[in-house]
Amino acid sequence: MAADRMRAGVLLLAAAALLLTACGRPPSPAQSAAASPSALGGPPSPSPAEPAGPDALKPCELLSATDRSTAGLTSLGQEKTIGTSRACDWTEAGTFGVTVTLAGDVPLASLQIDKGTGKRVTVGRHQGFRVSDRGAGDGTCAVLLGIGREGSVQVDVTNSGFTDTPLACRRADTVARLVEPKLP
């Protein structure tokens, strides 16, 4: 039951992270100048808006090719939906899998985290939890990060063979560090 909650939490966080990555990349100075009405003699245009929250992100865009390489992932992610949350799955056959879930309507405070398996963590500027059952040794670990008061992103790692929980947590920590700067 705790593993199901952890997976659901991780999936929600993953979805949030991916949404944030897709938006918020400012245009290059050349693009801005070419498209600006002031460059054509018109009034200046307002600055582009920053992403409002996790809904502005696309889960599969939260890990660039370089990020995937850093995390030990060679494949492209596959978009999916978990409940009402958007997610992306990356699978390294015979090794491990990662799911990043963005949950724009599931705040970190609403997630039920077992005190025996959850540990408070800070990743960049985001507060969250690392969730694993080291006693079970099931090769799963999740990092759950809050996104404002309304949402969360979940990074869920499952090792093939369901062994080596410490390795799963190192992998989850790595992916969370790569995704976190892209979160609002």
Short mmCIF file of C-alpha atoms in Angstrom, two decimals:
data_model
loop_
_atom_site.label_atom_id
_atom_site.label_comp_id
_atom_site.label_asym_id
_atom_site.label_seq_id
_atom_site.Cartn_x
_atom_site.Cartn_y
_atom_site.Cartn_z
CA MET A 1 0.00 0.00 0.00
CA ALA A 2 2.88 2.40 0.80
CA ALA A 3 4.51 1.54 -2.54
CA ASP A 4 1.27 2.43 -4.38
CA ARG A 5 1.09 5.78 -2.57
CA MET A 6 4.75 6.43 -3.33
CA ARG A 7 4.29 5.63 -7.01
CA ALA A 8 1.19 7.84 -7.22
CA GLY A 9 3.06 10.66 -5.49
CA VAL A 10 6.09 10.32 -7.73
CA LEU A 11 3.94 10.28 -10.82
CA LEU A 12 2.23 13.48 -9.79
CA LEU A 13 5.53 15.23 -9.23
CA ALA A 14 6.89 14.04 -12.53
CA ALA A 15 3.94 15.44 -14.39
CA ALA A 16 4.43 18.85 -12.75
CA ALA A 17 8.08 19.00 -13.68
CA LEU A 18 7.49 18.22 -17.32
CA LEU A 19 4.88 20.91 -17.71
CA LEU A 20 7.22 23.60 -16.46
CA THR A 21 10.00 22.71 -18.87
CA ALA A 22 7.97 23.31 -22.02
CA CYS A 23 7.21 26.94 -21.23
CA GLY A 24 9.23 29.79 -19.97
CA ARG A 25 12.12 29.63 -22.43
CA PRO A 26 12.58 33.25 -23.53
CA PRO A 27 13.10 34.01 -27.22
CA SER A 28 16.61 34.85 -28.39
CA PRO A 29 17.50 38.56 -28.62
CA ALA A 30 17.36 38.30 -32.43
CA GLN A 31 13.87 36.80 -32.31
CA SER A 32 12.70 39.44 -29.85
CA ALA A 33 14.04 42.29 -31.95
CA ALA A 34 12.57 40.90 -35.17
CA ALA A 35 9.15 40.35 -33.67
CA SER A 36 9.01 43.51 -31.58
CA PRO A 37 6.59 46.23 -32.74
CA SER A 38 9.13 48.81 -31.51
CA ALA A 39 11.64 47.39 -34.02
CA LEU A 40 9.07 48.15 -36.69
CA GLY A 41 8.34 51.62 -35.33
CA GLY A 42 5.29 50.62 -33.23
CA PRO A 43 4.76 50.77 -29.49
CA PRO A 44 6.85 48.45 -27.32
CA SER A 45 5.34 45.05 -26.63
CA PRO A 46 4.82 43.71 -23.11
CA SER A 47 7.33 41.18 -21.76
CA PRO A 48 6.40 37.53 -22.21
CA ALA A 49 4.72 36.06 -19.15
CA GLU A 50 6.48 33.53 -16.96
CA PRO A 51 4.82 30.12 -16.66
CA ALA A 52 1.97 30.31 -14.16
CA GLY A 53 2.50 26.85 -12.74
CA PRO A 54 2.78 23.17 -13.52
CA ASP A 55 0.12 23.38 -16.24
CA ALA A 56 2.66 25.29 -18.35
CA LEU A 57 5.06 22.31 -18.37
CA LYS A 58 5.26 19.18 -20.50
CA PRO A 59 6.53 16.18 -18.53
CA CYS A 60 8.61 14.65 -21.34
CA GLU A 61 10.40 17.96 -21.92
CA LEU A 62 11.70 18.20 -18.36
CA LEU A 63 14.76 16.11 -19.21
CA SER A 64 16.88 17.33 -22.11
CA ALA A 65 19.16 14.95 -24.01
CA THR A 66 22.04 16.04 -21.75
CA ASP A 67 19.89 15.54 -18.64
CA ARG A 68 18.89 12.07 -19.79
CA SER A 69 22.54 11.16 -20.34
CA THR A 70 23.43 12.44 -16.85
CA ALA A 71 20.63 10.30 -15.38
CA GLY A 72 21.71 7.18 -17.31
CA LEU A 73 18.73 7.29 -19.68
CA THR A 74 19.22 6.66 -23.39
CA SER A 75 15.61 6.50 -24.56
CA LEU A 76 13.03 9.20 -25.16
CA GLY A 77 10.20 9.42 -22.66
CA GLN A 78 6.68 8.20 -23.32
CA GLU A 79 3.80 10.50 -22.36
CA LYS A 80 1.06 9.04 -20.20
CA THR A 81 -1.71 10.06 -17.83
CA ILE A 82 -1.93 8.86 -14.25
CA GLY A 83 -5.33 9.68 -12.82
CA THR A 84 -5.75 13.30 -13.88
CA SER A 85 -2.02 14.06 -13.87
CA ARG A 86 0.31 14.20 -16.84
CA ALA A 87 3.43 12.06 -16.70
CA CYS A 88 6.37 10.81 -18.71
CA ASP A 89 8.04 7.38 -18.49
CA TRP A 90 11.64 6.63 -19.40
CA THR A 91 12.70 2.98 -19.41
CA GLU A 92 16.16 1.48 -19.59
CA ALA A 93 15.38 -2.16 -20.39
CA GLY A 94 16.85 -4.52 -17.83
CA THR A 95 18.12 -1.65 -15.65
CA PHE A 96 15.55 0.82 -14.32
CA GLY A 97 12.65 3.10 -15.14
CA VAL A 98 11.80 6.69 -14.22
CA THR A 99 8.39 8.33 -14.17
CA VAL A 100 8.02 12.08 -13.69
CA THR A 101 4.48 13.17 -12.87
CA LEU A 102 3.13 16.74 -12.79
CA ALA A 103 0.17 17.24 -10.49
CA GLY A 104 -0.98 20.83 -10.79
CA ASP A 105 -3.88 20.24 -8.42
CA VAL A 106 -2.19 18.01 -5.81
CA PRO A 107 -0.24 20.05 -3.26
CA LEU A 108 2.63 18.41 -1.44
CA ALA A 109 0.83 18.93 1.87
CA SER A 110 -2.08 16.75 0.69
CA LEU A 111 0.10 13.70 -0.05
CA GLN A 112 0.00 10.98 2.58
CA ILE A 113 3.59 10.10 3.41
CA ASP A 114 4.33 7.34 5.90
CA LYS A 115 6.67 8.69 8.59
CA GLY A 116 8.65 5.46 8.44
CA THR A 117 9.44 5.80 4.74
CA GLY A 118 9.48 9.55 4.09
CA LYS A 119 12.35 11.93 4.78
CA ARG A 120 12.19 15.72 4.30
CA VAL A 121 14.54 17.00 1.58
CA THR A 122 15.32 20.27 -0.17
CA VAL A 123 16.17 20.16 -3.86
CA GLY A 124 17.30 23.54 -5.13
CA ARG A 125 14.62 25.97 -3.98
CA HIS A 126 11.89 23.34 -3.57
CA GLN A 127 10.91 21.52 -0.38
CA GLY A 128 9.80 17.93 -0.52
CA PHE A 129 10.23 14.34 0.58
CA ARG A 130 12.29 11.32 -0.42
CA VAL A 131 10.14 8.23 0.01
CA SER A 132 11.53 4.69 0.14
CA ASP A 133 11.17 1.59 2.23
CA ARG A 134 14.77 0.57 2.74
CA GLY A 135 13.60 -2.26 4.99
CA ALA A 136 11.60 -3.77 2.16
CA GLY A 137 14.54 -3.45 -0.22
CA ASP A 138 12.13 -3.31 -3.16
CA GLY A 139 14.32 -1.17 -5.46
CA THR A 140 11.90 1.76 -5.56
CA CYS A 141 12.35 5.37 -4.47
CA ALA A 142 10.51 8.62 -5.06
CA VAL A 143 11.32 12.30 -4.65
CA LEU A 144 8.23 14.48 -4.20
CA LEU A 145 8.59 18.26 -4.57
CA GLY A 146 6.04 20.97 -3.88
CA ILE A 147 5.26 23.52 -6.56
CA GLY A 148 3.77 26.51 -4.80
CA ARG A 149 0.70 25.78 -2.72
CA GLU A 150 -1.28 24.09 -5.47
CA GLY A 151 0.87 21.45 -7.10
CA SER A 152 3.62 18.88 -6.87
CA VAL A 153 6.02 16.95 -9.04
CA GLN A 154 6.99 13.36 -8.38
CA VAL A 155 10.09 11.53 -9.56
CA ASP A 156 9.59 7.77 -9.21
CA VAL A 157 12.41 5.29 -9.87
CA THR A 158 12.02 1.52 -10.01
CA ASN A 159 15.04 -0.72 -10.51
CA SER A 160 14.66 -3.83 -12.63
CA GLY A 161 14.41 -6.87 -10.40
CA PHE A 162 13.06 -4.67 -7.59
CA THR A 163 16.40 -4.65 -5.75
CA ASP A 164 18.91 -2.07 -4.45
CA THR A 165 16.74 0.64 -2.93
CA PRO A 166 19.77 2.92 -2.18
CA LEU A 167 20.63 2.91 -5.91
CA ALA A 168 17.00 3.74 -6.77
CA CYS A 169 17.19 6.71 -4.37
CA ARG A 170 20.45 7.97 -5.90
CA ARG A 171 18.80 7.82 -9.31
CA ALA A 172 15.66 9.60 -8.05
CA ASP A 173 17.80 12.31 -6.42
CA THR A 174 19.71 12.83 -9.69
CA VAL A 175 16.55 13.18 -11.77
CA ALA A 176 14.96 15.49 -9.18
CA ARG A 177 18.05 17.77 -9.29
CA LEU A 178 17.84 17.89 -13.10
CA VAL A 179 14.11 18.64 -13.16
CA GLU A 180 13.97 21.12 -10.25
CA PRO A 181 15.45 24.21 -11.98
CA LYS A 182 12.66 24.00 -14.56
CA LEU A 183 9.90 24.18 -11.92
CA PRO A 184 8.14 27.43 -11.03
#
